[in-house]
XYZ file of N, CA and C in Angstrom:
840
model
N 28.129 129.572 23.383
C 27.762 130.508 22.314
C 26.614 131.374 22.780
N 26.875 132.625 23.057
C 25.871 133.512 23.637
C 24.879 133.949 22.594
N 23.637 134.126 23.010
C 22.573 134.621 22.146
C 21.797 135.675 22.913
N 21.356 136.718 22.201
C 20.639 137.812 22.851
C 19.155 137.541 22.831
N 18.739 136.422 23.349
C 17.325 136.075 23.442
C 17.165 135.145 24.620
N 15.934 134.924 25.103
C 15.744 134.096 26.291
C 16.312 132.714 26.092
N 16.981 132.234 27.131
C 17.537 130.880 27.075
C 16.441 129.854 26.978
N 16.740 128.762 26.262
C 15.747 127.709 26.069
C 15.439 126.990 27.363
N 16.310 127.118 28.349
C 16.105 126.378 29.595
C 15.635 127.261 30.732
N 15.179 128.488 30.416
C 14.719 129.391 31.463
C 13.212 129.530 31.467
N 12.497 128.560 30.987
C 11.037 128.632 30.960
C 10.480 127.874 32.144
N 9.315 128.304 32.657
C 8.742 127.624 33.821
C 8.393 126.197 33.500
N 8.770 125.239 34.355
C 8.438 123.838 34.087
C 6.991 123.543 34.374
N 6.485 122.496 33.722
C 5.192 121.946 34.093
C 5.326 121.426 35.513
N 4.207 121.192 36.154
C 4.218 120.786 37.552
C 5.354 119.828 37.843
N 6.171 120.168 38.828
C 7.342 119.355 39.148
C 6.930 117.975 39.594
N 7.760 117.007 39.182
C 7.469 115.615 39.523
C 8.041 115.216 40.868
N 8.725 116.121 41.571
C 9.405 115.767 42.807
C 8.487 116.006 44.012
N 7.395 115.248 44.081
C 6.441 115.363 45.177
C 6.794 114.325 46.223
N 6.991 114.713 47.494
C 7.364 113.730 48.509
C 6.257 112.714 48.741
N 6.577 111.456 48.606
C 5.649 110.357 48.826
C 6.311 109.369 49.769
N 5.599 108.898 50.794
C 6.208 107.935 51.714
C 6.572 106.653 50.977
N 7.851 106.401 50.849
C 8.334 105.195 50.194
C 9.527 104.657 50.957
N 9.942 103.502 50.533
C 11.145 102.926 51.120
C 12.341 103.759 50.707
N 13.414 103.758 51.474
C 14.596 104.538 51.121
C 15.086 104.173 49.728
N 15.381 105.196 48.929
C 15.825 104.951 47.560
C 17.273 104.503 47.551
N 17.621 103.809 46.507
C 18.980 103.300 46.381
C 19.912 104.434 46.003
N 21.222 104.296 46.284
C 22.171 105.334 45.889
C 22.150 105.600 44.396
N 21.926 104.533 43.586
C 21.892 104.728 42.134
C 20.733 105.615 41.730
N 19.560 105.400 42.379
C 18.395 106.218 42.048
C 18.611 107.658 42.462
N 19.270 107.859 43.643
C 19.490 109.216 44.116
C 20.446 109.974 43.209
N 21.382 109.244 42.589
C 22.363 109.905 41.744
C 21.903 110.043 40.300
N 20.728 109.476 39.963
C 20.235 109.554 38.592
C 19.920 111.006 38.237
N 20.239 111.427 37.028
C 19.957 112.808 36.624
C 18.464 113.097 36.641
N 18.098 114.271 37.123
C 16.702 114.673 37.190
C 16.438 115.735 36.130
N 15.191 115.762 35.650
C 14.838 116.752 34.647
C 13.395 117.163 34.795
N 13.096 118.340 34.327
C 11.736 118.858 34.280
C 11.328 119.044 32.826
N 10.030 118.914 32.590
C 9.472 119.204 31.272
C 9.051 120.667 31.252
N 9.556 121.411 30.305
C 9.341 122.854 30.239
C 7.979 123.157 29.617
N 7.299 124.150 30.172
C 6.051 124.633 29.579
C 6.370 125.458 28.336
N 5.801 125.082 27.215
C 6.126 125.706 25.936
C 5.017 126.643 25.476
N 5.384 127.577 24.619
C 4.417 128.469 23.976
C 4.467 128.237 22.470
N 3.498 128.797 21.757
C 3.455 128.606 20.312
C 4.598 129.330 19.604
N 5.288 130.227 20.300
C 6.439 130.894 19.687
C 7.679 130.008 19.690
N 7.699 129.007 20.549
C 8.899 128.178 20.676
C 9.248 127.417 19.401
N 8.302 126.748 18.719
C 8.682 126.071 17.472
C 9.299 127.011 16.440
N 8.826 128.242 16.376
C 9.412 129.205 15.446
C 10.833 129.553 15.872
N 11.053 129.622 17.175
C 12.401 129.881 17.689
C 13.338 128.718 17.362
N 12.826 127.490 17.480
C 13.652 126.322 17.141
C 14.046 126.355 15.669
N 13.102 126.719 14.813
C 13.409 126.799 13.386
C 14.458 127.876 13.109
N 14.355 129.012 13.789
C 15.323 130.089 13.582
C 16.719 129.653 14.014
N 16.817 128.988 15.149
C 18.120 128.531 15.626
C 18.662 127.398 14.758
N 17.772 126.533 14.302
C 18.200 125.485 13.393
C 18.730 126.049 12.087
N 18.108 127.117 11.597
C 18.569 127.760 10.368
C 19.974 128.322 10.544
N 20.238 128.920 11.707
C 21.573 129.458 11.961
C 22.608 128.336 12.029
N 22.240 127.230 12.667
C 23.156 126.089 12.722
C 23.477 125.586 11.319
N 22.458 125.488 10.487
C 22.662 124.989 9.132
C 23.559 125.927 8.330
N 23.336 127.228 8.458
C 24.150 128.183 7.718
C 25.606 128.151 8.156
N 25.851 127.865 9.430
C 27.220 127.856 9.941
C 28.004 126.635 9.484
N 27.305 125.585 9.056
C 27.975 124.361 8.588
C 27.253 123.879 7.331
N 27.217 124.728 6.314
C 26.423 124.433 5.127
C 26.932 123.211 4.378
N 28.239 123.002 4.356
C 28.774 121.829 3.676
C 28.278 120.538 4.292
N 28.301 120.466 5.626
C 27.795 119.283 6.326
C 26.301 119.138 6.082
N 25.582 120.256 6.130
C 24.130 120.214 5.922
C 23.792 119.671 4.535
N 24.527 120.097 3.520
C 24.246 119.622 2.164
C 24.540 118.132 2.020
N 25.561 117.645 2.710
C 25.836 116.203 2.673
C 24.624 115.428 3.177
N 24.104 115.835 4.333
C 22.934 115.147 4.873
C 21.699 115.398 4.011
N 21.604 116.602 3.431
C 20.490 116.888 2.544
C 20.459 115.951 1.346
N 21.625 115.678 0.754
C 21.687 114.736 -0.364
C 21.308 113.329 0.085
N 21.664 112.962 1.311
C 21.267 111.646 1.830
C 19.745 111.548 1.938
N 19.116 112.580 2.506
C 17.652 112.579 2.619
C 16.995 112.570 1.236
N 17.558 113.343 0.315
C 17.009 113.402 -1.041
C 17.111 112.041 -1.722
N 18.243 111.370 -1.553
C 18.402 110.041 -2.132
C 17.400 109.047 -1.583
N 17.130 109.117 -0.280
C 16.124 108.239 0.313
C 14.747 108.522 -0.276
N 14.423 109.805 -0.455
C 13.112 110.166 -1.009
C 12.972 109.691 -2.451
N 14.028 109.849 -3.256
C 13.975 109.385 -4.638
C 13.805 107.872 -4.704
N 14.482 107.162 -3.818
C 14.359 105.702 -3.799
C 12.939 105.282 -3.450
N 12.356 105.951 -2.445
C 10.978 105.635 -2.070
C 10.013 105.901 -3.220
N 10.202 107.027 -3.898
C 9.306 107.374 -5.005
C 9.415 106.362 -6.137
N 10.641 105.964 -6.461
C 10.836 105.014 -7.555
C 10.216 103.663 -7.229
N 10.405 103.207 -6.002
C 9.843 101.912 -5.612
C 8.322 101.975 -5.596
N 7.763 103.079 -5.093
C 6.304 103.207 -5.041
C 5.695 103.191 -6.437
N 6.380 103.819 -7.401
C 5.840 103.903 -8.757
C 5.974 102.589 -9.525
N 7.064 101.862 -9.291
C 7.344 100.688 -10.119
C 7.175 99.362 -9.384
N 7.424 99.342 -8.081
C 7.292 98.106 -7.301
C 6.576 98.420 -5.990
N 5.302 98.804 -6.049
C 4.603 99.278 -4.845
C 4.557 98.258 -3.718
N 4.633 96.961 -4.048
C 4.573 95.949 -2.995
C 5.787 96.014 -2.077
N 6.883 96.613 -2.554
C 8.106 96.679 -1.755
C 8.265 98.027 -1.050
N 7.261 98.876 -1.173
C 7.368 100.209 -0.577
C 7.549 100.133 0.932
N 6.743 99.299 1.602
C 6.835 99.215 3.055
C 8.194 98.686 3.495
N 8.781 97.791 2.708
C 10.106 97.275 3.047
C 11.147 98.386 2.986
N 11.048 99.236 1.962
C 11.999 100.330 1.848
C 11.761 101.378 2.926
N 10.497 101.608 3.277
C 10.203 102.519 4.383
C 10.851 102.005 5.664
N 10.804 100.697 5.872
C 11.450 100.106 7.044
C 12.950 100.378 7.018
N 13.541 100.252 5.840
C 14.964 100.544 5.726
C 15.279 101.996 6.032
N 14.421 102.900 5.577
C 14.622 104.319 5.874
C 14.492 104.594 7.364
N 13.582 103.873 8.025
C 13.446 104.038 9.470
C 14.679 103.540 10.207
N 15.372 102.580 9.627
C 16.604 102.097 10.240
C 17.746 103.095 10.062
N 17.802 103.742 8.904
C 18.911 104.636 8.582
C 18.641 106.068 9.041
N 17.390 106.520 8.915
C 17.052 107.909 9.190
C 17.478 108.429 10.549
N 17.178 107.714 11.653
C 17.572 108.229 12.968
C 19.073 108.427 13.126
N 19.876 107.576 12.491
C 21.321 107.722 12.595
C 21.803 108.942 11.810
N 21.166 109.212 10.658
C 21.490 110.429 9.919
C 21.104 111.661 10.725
N 19.913 111.619 11.322
C 19.455 112.761 12.111
C 20.381 113.017 13.290
N 20.888 111.954 13.915
C 21.771 112.133 15.061
C 23.034 112.898 14.669
N 23.506 112.718 13.438
C 24.666 113.472 12.982
C 24.407 114.966 12.969
N 23.209 115.366 12.570
C 22.855 116.783 12.582
C 22.735 117.304 14.007
N 22.190 116.482 14.904
C 22.105 116.896 16.304
C 23.505 117.121 16.874
N 24.440 116.266 16.477
C 25.812 116.396 16.967
C 26.435 117.712 16.511
N 26.152 118.122 15.286
C 26.674 119.398 14.794
C 26.106 120.551 15.616
N 24.809 120.514 15.898
C 24.198 121.569 16.718
C 24.762 121.556 18.132
N 24.998 120.377 18.674
C 25.574 120.293 20.017
C 26.990 120.851 20.032
N 27.765 120.570 19.010
C 29.118 121.109 18.932
C 29.094 122.630 18.901
N 28.192 123.202 18.133
C 28.083 124.661 18.078
C 27.664 125.218 19.430
N 26.710 124.548 20.084
C 26.237 125.009 21.388
C 27.361 125.013 22.412
N 28.257 124.044 22.321
C 29.375 123.931 23.254
C 30.590 124.734 22.822
N 30.488 125.448 21.714
C 31.593 126.268 21.250
C 32.713 125.488 20.599
N 32.443 124.258 20.161
C 33.467 123.430 19.525
C 33.371 123.538 18.008
N 34.455 123.187 17.350
C 34.462 123.185 15.888
C 33.598 122.039 15.373
N 32.877 122.288 14.293
C 32.030 121.252 13.702
C 32.797 120.540 12.598
N 32.593 119.231 12.492
C 33.217 118.490 11.403
C 32.348 117.303 11.036
N 32.416 116.913 9.769
C 31.571 115.849 9.246
C 31.916 114.498 9.852
N 33.191 114.222 10.053
C 33.609 112.898 10.527
C 32.990 112.568 11.876
N 33.043 113.507 12.816
C 32.489 113.230 14.144
C 30.975 113.094 14.096
N 30.322 113.817 13.181
C 28.863 113.700 13.080
C 28.455 112.346 12.510
N 29.309 111.756 11.682
C 28.997 110.457 11.093
C 29.206 109.300 12.060
N 30.005 109.516 13.089
C 30.332 108.420 14.015
C 29.812 108.646 15.427
N 29.051 109.720 15.648
C 28.608 110.028 17.013
C 27.682 108.960 17.573
N 26.997 108.209 16.701
C 26.025 107.214 17.160
C 26.681 105.973 17.741
N 27.984 105.729 17.443
C 28.577 104.458 17.856
C 28.705 104.338 19.366
N 28.662 105.465 20.078
C 28.719 105.425 21.545
C 27.353 105.145 22.159
N 26.318 105.150 21.337
C 24.954 104.967 21.837
C 24.239 103.875 21.048
N 24.989 102.921 20.548
C 24.427 101.946 19.618
C 23.320 101.115 20.252
N 23.503 100.692 21.515
C 22.489 99.872 22.173
C 21.162 100.592 22.313
N 21.208 101.829 22.813
C 19.979 102.603 22.989
C 19.333 102.920 21.651
N 20.149 103.282 20.663
C 19.603 103.603 19.345
C 18.966 102.379 18.699
N 19.602 101.221 18.861
C 19.055 100.001 18.261
C 17.682 99.682 18.838
N 17.535 99.835 20.159
C 16.247 99.549 20.790
C 15.189 100.549 20.345
N 15.558 101.825 20.272
C 14.595 102.844 19.845
C 14.169 102.617 18.397
N 15.119 102.310 17.527
C 14.789 102.039 16.125
C 13.883 100.820 16.026
N 14.111 99.817 16.882
C 13.245 98.636 16.884
C 11.812 99.015 17.237
N 11.642 99.893 18.225
C 10.303 100.349 18.602
C 9.642 101.072 17.430
N 10.385 101.977 16.783
C 9.833 102.708 15.641
C 9.498 101.760 14.490
N 10.337 100.754 14.300
C 10.094 99.793 13.227
C 8.838 98.972 13.495
N 8.636 98.584 14.750
C 7.423 97.838 15.098
C 6.176 98.685 14.868
N 6.245 99.963 15.237
C 5.115 100.855 14.983
C 4.847 100.979 13.484
N 5.912 101.055 12.690
C 5.738 101.165 11.245
C 5.117 99.900 10.662
N 5.529 98.736 11.161
C 4.956 97.481 10.675
C 3.475 97.373 11.044
N 3.137 97.797 12.268
C 1.728 97.810 12.665
C 0.932 98.781 11.802
N 1.534 99.910 11.499
C 0.912 100.901 10.621
C 0.634 100.286 9.252
N 1.618 99.576 8.705
C 1.431 98.937 7.410
C 0.326 97.900 7.431
N 0.278 97.091 8.498
C -0.778 96.088 8.612
C -2.153 96.743 8.714
N -2.233 97.809 9.501
C -3.514 98.511 9.635
C -3.953 99.094 8.295
N -2.996 99.599 7.513
C -3.332 100.138 6.194
C -3.875 99.047 5.280
N -3.273 97.857 5.348
C -3.757 96.745 4.529
C -5.183 96.358 4.915
N -5.469 96.405 6.213
C -6.825 96.094 6.663
C -7.814 97.106 6.096
N -7.434 98.389 6.108
C -8.319 99.424 5.561
C -8.568 99.174 4.079
N -7.505 98.860 3.342
C -7.680 98.559 1.918
C -8.582 97.346 1.718
N -8.385 96.314 2.536
C -9.182 95.095 2.384
C -10.658 95.358 2.641
N -10.956 96.257 3.578
C -12.348 96.563 3.904
C -13.022 97.316 2.761
N -12.292 98.243 2.137
C -12.911 99.105 1.124
C -12.747 98.593 -0.303
N -11.783 97.693 -0.535
C -11.558 97.180 -1.886
C -11.573 95.658 -1.833
N -12.527 95.049 -2.531
C -12.637 93.592 -2.522
C -11.867 92.937 -3.660
N -11.020 93.710 -4.336
C -10.216 93.166 -5.442
C -8.756 93.016 -5.050
N -8.466 93.065 -3.761
C -7.078 92.963 -3.324
C -6.408 94.320 -3.317
N -5.110 94.295 -3.074
C -4.329 95.525 -3.016
C -4.278 96.188 -4.387
N -4.756 97.426 -4.520
C -4.759 98.071 -5.831
C -3.357 98.435 -6.282
N -3.212 98.702 -7.576
C -1.935 99.145 -8.125
C -1.659 100.581 -7.692
N -0.461 101.081 -8.086
C -0.129 102.469 -7.757
C -1.174 103.430 -8.303
N -1.543 103.224 -9.568
C -2.574 104.083 -10.162
C -3.892 103.931 -9.427
N -4.193 102.706 -9.007
C -5.433 102.474 -8.273
C -5.441 103.165 -6.931
N -4.289 103.170 -6.244
C -4.189 103.859 -4.953
C -4.440 105.348 -5.137
N -3.755 105.956 -6.113
C -3.919 107.391 -6.341
C -5.342 107.727 -6.758
N -5.915 106.869 -7.607
C -7.299 107.102 -8.032
C -8.252 106.995 -6.857
N -7.994 106.033 -5.967
C -8.855 105.862 -4.800
C -8.757 107.052 -3.862
N -7.545 107.566 -3.687
C -7.343 108.676 -2.759
C -7.996 109.953 -3.277
N -7.889 110.201 -4.587
C -8.378 111.467 -5.137
C -9.792 111.374 -5.705
N -10.413 110.227 -5.590
C -11.790 110.077 -6.054
C -12.742 110.548 -4.956
N -13.545 111.594 -5.210
C -14.440 112.104 -4.162
C -15.475 111.091 -3.704
N -15.732 110.064 -4.531
C -16.691 109.042 -4.119
C -16.143 108.151 -3.006
N -14.830 108.189 -2.811
C -14.194 107.340 -1.795
C -13.865 108.127 -0.532
N -14.682 109.093 -0.205
C -14.383 109.946 0.951
C -14.314 109.149 2.247
N -15.130 108.117 2.363
C -15.099 107.312 3.587
C -13.764 106.582 3.710
N -13.284 106.023 2.604
C -11.981 105.357 2.615
C -10.876 106.334 2.980
N -10.887 107.508 2.354
C -9.851 108.503 2.620
C -9.876 108.925 4.083
N -11.078 109.119 4.633
C -11.199 109.543 6.027
C -10.651 108.483 6.976
N -11.021 107.228 6.760
C -10.545 106.152 7.634
C -9.043 105.952 7.475
N -8.573 105.958 6.228
C -7.148 105.756 5.967
C -6.325 106.874 6.606
N -6.807 108.121 6.487
C -6.098 109.251 7.086
C -6.128 109.173 8.604
N -7.251 108.737 9.175
C -7.349 108.629 10.629
C -6.387 107.574 11.166
N -6.351 106.415 10.506
C -5.434 105.356 10.937
C -3.985 105.820 10.804
N -3.672 106.421 9.661
C -2.319 106.927 9.469
C -1.958 108.008 10.464
N -2.925 108.873 10.785
C -2.668 109.938 11.744
C -2.363 109.418 13.132
N -3.069 108.369 13.549
C -2.825 107.784 14.872
C -1.411 107.231 14.956
N -1.012 106.461 13.957
C 0.323 105.863 13.994
C 1.416 106.907 13.799
N 1.171 107.885 12.931
C 2.146 108.960 12.758
C 2.316 109.741 14.060
N 1.204 109.960 14.768
C 1.281 110.642 16.055
C 2.075 109.855 17.077
N 1.900 108.530 17.098
C 2.664 107.689 18.023
C 4.155 107.740 17.720
N 4.501 107.656 16.442
C 5.912 107.725 16.057
C 6.497 109.081 16.438
N 5.755 110.149 16.154
C 6.238 111.494 16.464
C 6.385 111.692 17.967
N 5.379 111.270 18.738
C 5.426 111.443 20.190
C 6.576 110.667 20.809
N 6.885 109.498 20.261
C 7.947 108.667 20.814
C 9.331 109.203 20.484
N 9.459 109.890 19.368
C 10.790 110.271 18.886
C 11.053 111.767 18.890
N 10.105 112.589 19.328
C 10.246 114.036 19.160
C 11.480 114.581 19.875
N 11.836 114.043 21.052
C 13.071 114.468 21.722
C 13.937 113.289 22.147
N 13.526 112.063 21.864
C 14.241 110.903 22.410
C 15.635 110.732 21.812
N 15.774 110.904 20.497
C 17.088 110.692 19.884
C 18.084 111.776 20.305
N 17.718 113.078 20.298
C 18.655 114.070 20.837
C 19.009 113.815 22.298
N 18.060 113.313 23.079
C 18.319 113.033 24.490
C 19.317 111.893 24.646
N 19.199 110.859 23.813
C 20.165 109.757 23.859
C 21.562 110.275 23.542
N 21.674 111.138 22.549
C 22.970 111.711 22.195
C 23.521 112.578 23.315
N 22.670 113.403 23.909
C 23.117 114.387 24.887
C 23.443 113.770 26.239
N 22.606 112.830 26.702
C 22.749 112.306 28.062
C 23.133 110.830 28.111
N 23.286 110.208 26.967
C 23.623 108.779 26.892
C 22.651 107.957 27.733
N 21.375 108.292 27.652
C 20.354 107.592 28.423
C 19.873 106.373 27.656
N 19.099 105.522 28.320
C 18.564 104.343 27.653
C 17.334 104.723 26.831
N 16.978 103.849 25.895
C 15.897 104.147 24.959
C 14.549 104.273 25.653
N 14.312 103.462 26.691
C 13.020 103.508 27.378
C 12.838 104.849 28.086
N 13.857 105.286 28.833
C 13.768 106.575 29.527
C 13.607 107.718 28.538
N 14.336 107.648 27.428
C 14.235 108.706 26.422
C 12.844 108.736 25.797
N 12.276 107.568 25.524
C 10.937 107.516 24.930
C 9.885 108.027 25.904
N 10.016 107.663 27.183
C 9.069 108.143 28.192
C 9.138 109.663 28.300
N 10.357 110.207 28.327
C 10.510 111.657 28.376
C 9.887 112.311 27.149
N 10.084 111.705 25.984
C 9.508 112.241 24.754
C 7.984 112.260 24.822
N 7.392 111.192 25.337
C 5.936 111.148 25.487
C 5.460 112.203 26.481
N 6.224 112.423 27.561
C 5.854 113.447 28.535
C 5.909 114.836 27.914
N 6.924 115.088 27.098
C 7.011 116.373 26.401
C 5.812 116.555 25.476
N 5.467 115.499 24.738
C 4.376 115.583 23.766
C 3.044 115.838 24.452
N 2.704 115.020 25.440
C 1.393 115.152 26.076
C 1.358 116.292 27.091
N 2.512 116.700 27.611
C 2.551 117.836 28.527
C 2.395 119.169 27.828
N 2.699 119.201 26.529
C 2.543 120.415 25.716
C 1.820 120.046 24.422
N 0.663 119.411 24.548
C 0.013 118.774 23.407
C -0.255 119.746 22.265
N -0.833 120.902 22.563
C -1.182 121.846 21.496
C 0.066 122.340 20.769
N 1.099 122.692 21.532
C 2.333 123.188 20.915
C 3.010 122.088 20.102
N 3.008 120.861 20.622
C 3.627 119.754 19.898
C 2.868 119.427 18.609
N 1.550 119.539 18.643
C 0.777 119.343 17.415
C 1.101 120.438 16.399
N 1.281 121.650 16.884
C 1.688 122.752 16.011
C 3.069 122.485 15.421
N 3.981 122.003 16.252
C 5.326 121.658 15.799
C 5.268 120.541 14.747
N 4.458 119.533 15.003
C 4.292 118.459 14.027
C 3.698 118.955 12.721
N 2.740 119.891 12.810
C 2.138 120.452 11.596
C 3.160 121.260 10.799
N 4.019 122.002 11.496
C 5.077 122.743 10.807
C 6.024 121.795 10.082
N 6.415 120.719 10.764
C 7.310 119.739 10.144
C 6.654 119.126 8.914
N 5.388 118.722 9.064
C 4.672 118.111 7.942
C 4.562 119.070 6.763
N 4.205 120.317 7.045
C 4.077 121.300 5.974
C 5.389 121.545 5.249
N 6.482 121.640 6.003
C 7.784 121.875 5.380
C 8.233 120.675 4.552
N 7.958 119.466 5.050
C 8.339 118.265 4.299
C 7.540 118.170 3.002
N 6.237 118.453 3.070
C 5.420 118.448 1.850
C 5.951 119.483 0.866
N 6.279 120.667 1.375
C 6.835 121.710 0.513
C 8.159 121.270 -0.100
N 8.936 120.498 0.657
C 10.249 120.062 0.177
C 10.153 119.136 -1.024
N 9.031 118.471 -1.191
C 8.875 117.526 -2.297
C 8.464 118.201 -3.601
N 8.320 119.517 -3.597
C 7.924 120.249 -4.806
C 9.093 121.135 -5.230
N 9.697 120.946 -6.401
C 9.496 119.796 -7.299
C 10.588 118.752 -7.088
N 10.273 117.510 -7.377
C 11.207 116.388 -7.393
C 11.956 116.184 -6.076
N 11.406 116.681 -4.995
C 12.029 116.483 -3.696
C 13.285 117.285 -3.460
N 13.584 118.242 -4.335
C 14.825 119.008 -4.202
C 14.866 119.837 -2.924
N 13.694 120.196 -2.415
C 13.666 120.977 -1.184
C 14.256 120.258 0.006
N 14.336 118.921 -0.062
C 14.920 118.160 1.039
C 16.397 118.471 1.234
N 17.055 118.961 0.196
C 18.466 119.325 0.323
C 18.662 120.376 1.408
N 17.673 121.239 1.590
C 17.754 122.297 2.601
C 16.849 121.993 3.788
N 15.611 121.624 3.515
C 14.638 121.456 4.593
C 14.978 120.258 5.471
N 15.547 119.193 4.890
C 15.923 118.031 5.690
C 16.894 118.375 6.804
N 18.082 118.917 6.479
C 19.016 119.291 7.549
C 18.503 120.423 8.430
N 17.732 121.341 7.867
C 17.170 122.427 8.682
C 16.310 121.857 9.803
N 15.420 120.934 9.467
C 14.568 120.330 10.495
C 15.382 119.496 11.472
N 16.461 118.879 10.989
C 17.315 118.126 11.896
C 17.927 119.015 12.962
N 18.487 120.135 12.554
C 19.060 121.074 13.525
C 17.977 121.640 14.446
N 16.811 121.951 13.879
C 15.728 122.507 14.692
C 15.257 121.513 15.742
N 15.299 120.226 15.425
C 14.870 119.210 16.389
C 15.782 119.182 17.601
N 17.069 119.428 17.399
C 17.972 119.518 18.551
C 17.524 120.638 19.484
N 17.179 121.774 18.929
C 16.748 122.899 19.757
C 15.375 122.641 20.371
N 14.545 121.835 19.704
C 13.275 121.441 20.315
C 13.529 120.638 21.583
N 14.497 119.745 21.530
C 14.867 118.974 22.730
C 15.416 119.887 23.813
N 16.336 120.768 23.455
C 16.963 121.640 24.450
C 15.952 122.614 25.057
N 14.939 122.975 24.281
C 13.935 123.890 24.795
C 12.820 123.226 25.564
N 12.718 121.889 25.469
C 11.608 121.170 26.097
C 11.986 120.457 27.381
N 13.265 120.138 27.526
C 13.723 119.358 28.677
C 14.772 120.159 29.431
N 14.536 120.360 30.720
C 15.485 121.081 31.572
C 16.117 120.093 32.547
N 17.433 119.967 32.474
C 18.146 119.071 33.380
C 18.509 119.806 34.656
N 18.341 119.127 35.787
C 18.513 119.754 37.094
C 19.843 119.410 37.741
N 20.664 118.609 37.085
C 21.955 118.261 37.684
C 23.075 119.066 37.049
């Protein structure tokens, strides 16, 4: 599918990793392994990814709305549990982390089909993950462990600042918006930011890479971390755009997720294609 703009894979790579080092002869398997470079990104690239993701979504709006309703349903479930059964919120978040990557992979598959000039269909997007189940399971396990550590760290922060145990939903909101609790808010936000950054850095291109190259979860996660830290400022900008759009999507009643959810899914595919250049 031709586009009248610079190709995502024609950007200068960050310093090439292929530096000759005296080592023992490499195995045939290592020599045949696919090689890739991490592309140097600019602040215009995230906007380009969003534009291309928007076009993908418009070309398959029916599929996009299906996934949008799935994301919206997950958000409504989280909100209901947080309001009425806050102790089970982390459990439901864990469930969303198990389901979310597989939903996102369906959107990546639609973008890949368009990129390859193939017809898009919902059935293939729903089953594309079954060829990568092992890698996806390991990656989801890593994300789940990070989420559990995040939850434990949050409990520690609450325990330090509140000696009455875990507050109720109203107590949490009151604590967050009470200006007298600025120290709690600062620490809680810092802890959450660290773990959110780890999750984002690990997954920013890993799931599209697993779909595209059928690679293992460890290699995909390492590549994702290299993309994140190799283009730190741009990736932080990309993360801020995602966060801002998701916050906007929740006003009102999370209805914006019907559009913004699939839009970001398609854009993430283009983020992967624009960040990683394959040399084989």
